[in-house]
Every structure is written in structure tokens, then in C-alpha cells.
């Protein structure tokens, strides 16, 4: 059945290492998004992509990178330049920009 | 500058009563508004939306009201049920924008 998946659910990394979070959707959605949620806070947009091979920075893109080589996939790399990478990361997709978004289950990243 | 604000971090209501969650926005270009519900350690799920050409949209126990002159929207849940206990996010969007803007969320607790 259709949906959006993120893996893994929990991820631990040592400080200074890059880490890539996976996001896959089989909903045939054009738009995909990455958000970060910190305790007690809302969703902050990291990057978004309206179409394959195109993406734009969100509000907190520094220290992150993305690619959109396939419609189904939008991986997020958390680089060593990200000062506070420990957070809950959410991926979402929508048929087009502006439609309601469908969210994945999230990945909790802990940097030790 | 936070363009979408949910000024009440938390709300507690008795089962069977009405829950009213509020959201204010500052950008007059916003023309589409959405509410999402989020349980801990899960991704948000879409609840209900409203276009700026309407002032009310209803779906079962959930009703969203939009007051454009006041730049204010509210979500009414009647009757409230313990399963409604979650974090509720308000989001806003405008045509040709590449992204939605989320509020910080309101934690609703419905007591049996």
C-alpha cells in the first residue's frame, strides 16, 4: 500500500560524522520536504523539492544537504557543519506544493 | 518573524466538551490553511483545511473557522474524546509559494 517511509527510526552517530537519512514515497507525489522538530517546538523546514532534480533551501538549511535524483526519494545528509544535529527529523510529500502533506514516521537522530 | 502563531502551548478539556484551538497569522497573502494532528514520536497527519474564500469548513467532529479580517483561524472539536489528545499544528500557505509555514503547535489533553 502507498505511503512514505523513513529509515531508520533511531540513529546514533558520533560527533563529526556525516549521516544520511532516508525518505522514500510511493504516492507519486511531486513535492517532498524535510523538517526538523526539537522538544517543545514546531516544525522547521530544512529543504524542499517541488520536482525531480530541483530543491530549495528552507528556513534552517545550514549544515544540511539533499538530493532529488528520483521522484520517489529525497535523502537528507546531516553534515558535521550542523551545530546541533540531535533532533527528530520528519520527511513529507504532497501531490503538488500547497496540497496537504503526508508525513513519514520520523527518524530520531542522536549525535554522541 | 514568525508568520503563523499558536499562542497557547497547551489546552486541557473534559471529555465530551468542546476544544477550541487558535491560530493567528501575519501574512495577508496566505490563502490556504491546514490543521495537522501529531502523536509523540510519529509524523503529523492531516486533519482539515480551509481556503481563504470560505469562512468555515466542517468534517465530522472537526470544524475550522477562518476570520480573514482578524487573520485568525480556529479549530473546534466537538465532542472532544480522549483519543484527540495530541499536538495540533496550524499551517498556512499561499499560491505559488513553495512551502507551508507551520505554527509551534498546541498540546491538547482531553481528560476522561
XYZ file of C-alpha atoms in Angstrom:
224
model
C 0.000 0.000 0.000
C 1.079 3.565 -0.614
C 2.903 5.648 1.877
C 6.031 7.423 2.898
C 8.800 5.651 4.754
C 11.781 6.850 6.705
C 14.589 4.707 7.916
C 15.933 4.037 10.396
C 13.598 5.086 13.208
C 16.521 5.677 15.577
C 20.036 6.638 14.539
C 23.131 7.240 16.605
C 26.269 8.875 15.293
C 29.486 10.215 16.686
C 30.135 13.923 16.571
C 31.898 14.989 13.385
C 30.433 12.252 11.202
C 28.109 12.887 8.306
C 24.902 10.867 8.319
C 22.238 10.346 5.651
C 18.560 9.911 6.485
C 16.418 8.027 4.035
C 12.980 9.104 2.776
C 11.013 7.156 0.182
C 7.459 7.614 -1.085
C 5.353 5.562 -3.484
C 2.493 8.036 -3.655
C 3.667 9.514 -6.956
C 3.925 12.919 -5.289
C 5.901 15.678 -6.965
C 6.801 17.650 -3.842
C 8.884 16.450 -0.894
C 10.040 18.158 2.288
C 12.371 17.742 5.248
C 11.553 19.169 8.666
C 13.261 19.179 11.998
C 11.447 19.129 15.324
C 13.115 19.908 18.636
C 11.467 19.241 22.011
C 8.608 21.641 22.677
C 8.970 23.287 19.305
C 7.188 23.225 15.995
C 8.276 22.003 12.591
C 11.099 23.877 10.962
C 11.653 23.441 7.245
C 15.137 22.331 6.203
C 14.804 21.726 2.457
C 12.030 21.111 -0.018
C 11.758 19.901 -3.583
C 8.945 20.684 -5.973
C 10.126 18.376 -8.711
C 12.879 15.907 -9.550
C 16.378 17.397 -9.857
C 15.300 20.594 -8.147
C 15.286 21.637 -4.489
C 15.275 24.814 -2.419
C 16.576 25.778 0.991
C 14.088 26.110 3.787
C 14.441 28.149 6.948
C 17.292 26.190 8.544
C 19.308 24.663 5.686
C 22.776 25.355 7.075
C 24.658 22.159 7.808
C 22.320 20.002 5.709
C 22.301 18.806 2.111
C 19.759 16.962 -0.047
C 19.395 15.395 -3.466
C 16.354 14.594 -5.601
C 17.561 12.275 -8.341
C 14.393 10.191 -8.319
C 10.786 11.190 -7.775
C 10.411 8.617 -5.024
C 13.462 9.504 -2.982
C 14.639 12.598 -1.090
C 17.590 11.730 1.188
C 18.866 14.234 3.736
C 22.515 14.399 4.777
C 23.304 15.909 8.142
C 26.866 17.139 7.867
C 29.447 17.813 10.537
C 28.805 21.524 9.961
C 25.407 21.260 11.635
C 25.983 22.577 15.160
C 23.115 20.809 16.944
C 22.121 17.789 14.869
C 20.350 15.850 17.609
C 16.640 16.126 16.778
C 13.578 14.394 15.368
C 13.576 14.563 11.564
C 10.409 14.342 9.534
C 10.036 13.819 5.816
C 6.824 14.671 3.985
C 5.403 14.640 0.482
C 2.451 16.228 -1.283
C 0.931 15.840 -4.749
C 1.945 19.401 -5.511
C 3.215 22.270 -3.455
C 0.347 23.674 -1.429
C -1.607 20.467 -1.009
C -1.795 18.772 2.347
C 1.382 16.952 3.220
C 1.751 13.292 4.086
C 4.386 12.673 6.709
C 6.652 9.751 7.362
C 7.100 8.265 10.848
C 10.256 10.259 11.503
C 13.873 9.483 12.391
C 15.279 10.388 15.777
C 18.948 11.255 15.346
C 21.211 11.357 18.372
C 24.758 12.595 17.987
C 27.037 11.453 20.793
C 9.420 36.917 12.285
C 7.007 34.109 12.985
C 4.211 34.340 10.432
C 1.997 31.666 11.991
C 1.475 31.700 15.727
C -0.273 29.357 18.100
C -0.205 31.336 21.304
C -1.469 28.595 23.601
C 1.166 25.886 24.095
C -1.344 23.654 25.836
C -5.064 23.154 26.385
C -6.890 20.793 28.706
C -10.586 19.939 28.351
C -13.010 17.419 29.746
C -14.242 14.555 27.584
C -17.453 15.477 25.788
C -16.785 19.205 25.906
C -15.651 21.457 23.081
C -11.958 22.004 22.348
C -11.025 25.260 20.625
C -7.525 25.643 19.257
C -6.454 29.015 17.928
C -4.005 30.193 15.313
C -3.026 33.695 14.183
C -1.117 34.684 11.081
C 0.504 37.867 9.848
C 0.991 37.323 6.108
C -2.094 38.537 4.257
C -1.011 36.577 1.181
C -1.823 33.267 2.846
C -4.808 31.732 1.057
C -4.925 28.165 2.292
C -4.810 26.910 5.850
C -4.400 23.427 7.255
C -4.538 21.665 10.603
C -2.426 18.633 11.415
C -2.517 16.296 14.401
C 0.601 14.694 15.822
C 1.117 11.925 18.367
C 4.509 11.593 20.144
C 7.290 10.019 18.080
C 5.089 9.907 14.967
C 4.683 12.080 11.904
C 1.793 14.554 11.762
C -1.382 13.588 9.945
C -3.571 15.972 8.002
C -6.842 16.808 9.720
C -8.754 19.518 7.905
C -8.145 22.532 5.683
C -9.839 25.723 4.574
C -9.424 28.019 1.616
C -9.450 31.775 2.112
C -12.629 32.035 0.011
C -14.501 30.266 2.802
C -15.045 31.101 6.438
C -15.974 27.642 7.659
C -15.247 24.035 6.827
C -16.662 21.064 8.659
C -15.673 17.402 8.759
C -17.432 15.296 11.345
C -16.427 16.457 14.819
C -13.906 18.929 13.412
C -14.722 22.428 12.199
C -12.281 25.101 11.128
C -13.281 28.772 11.155
C -11.400 31.490 9.308
C -11.623 35.200 10.095
C -9.581 36.918 7.405
C -10.022 40.426 8.719
C -8.579 39.339 12.058
C -6.049 36.991 10.430
C -7.245 34.299 12.776
C -8.376 30.725 12.436
C -9.622 28.228 14.944
C -10.223 24.507 15.110
C -13.252 23.282 17.036
C -13.531 19.683 18.164
C -16.961 18.644 19.394
C -17.337 16.463 21.350
C -13.764 16.006 22.499
C -12.563 12.466 23.093
C -9.504 11.156 24.977
C -8.094 9.908 21.640
C -7.962 13.519 20.489
C -5.129 14.136 22.934
C -2.209 15.128 20.700
C -0.278 18.121 19.426
C -2.177 20.176 16.847
C -0.289 22.231 14.272
C -1.713 25.038 12.231
C -0.125 25.645 8.804
C -0.582 28.316 6.164
C 0.243 28.546 2.509
C -0.149 30.930 -0.404
C -0.406 30.313 -4.112
C 2.991 29.988 -5.805
C 4.795 29.616 -2.507
C 6.979 26.562 -2.409
C 6.225 25.699 1.176
C 3.778 25.854 4.034
C 4.553 27.706 7.242
C 3.782 25.878 10.488
C 2.937 27.183 13.936
C 4.650 25.790 17.024
C 1.701 23.594 17.954
C -0.773 23.307 20.816
C -0.837 20.216 23.029
C -4.412 19.168 23.658
C -5.224 16.927 26.594
C -8.732 15.507 26.837
C -9.468 14.148 30.290
C -11.875 11.220 30.717
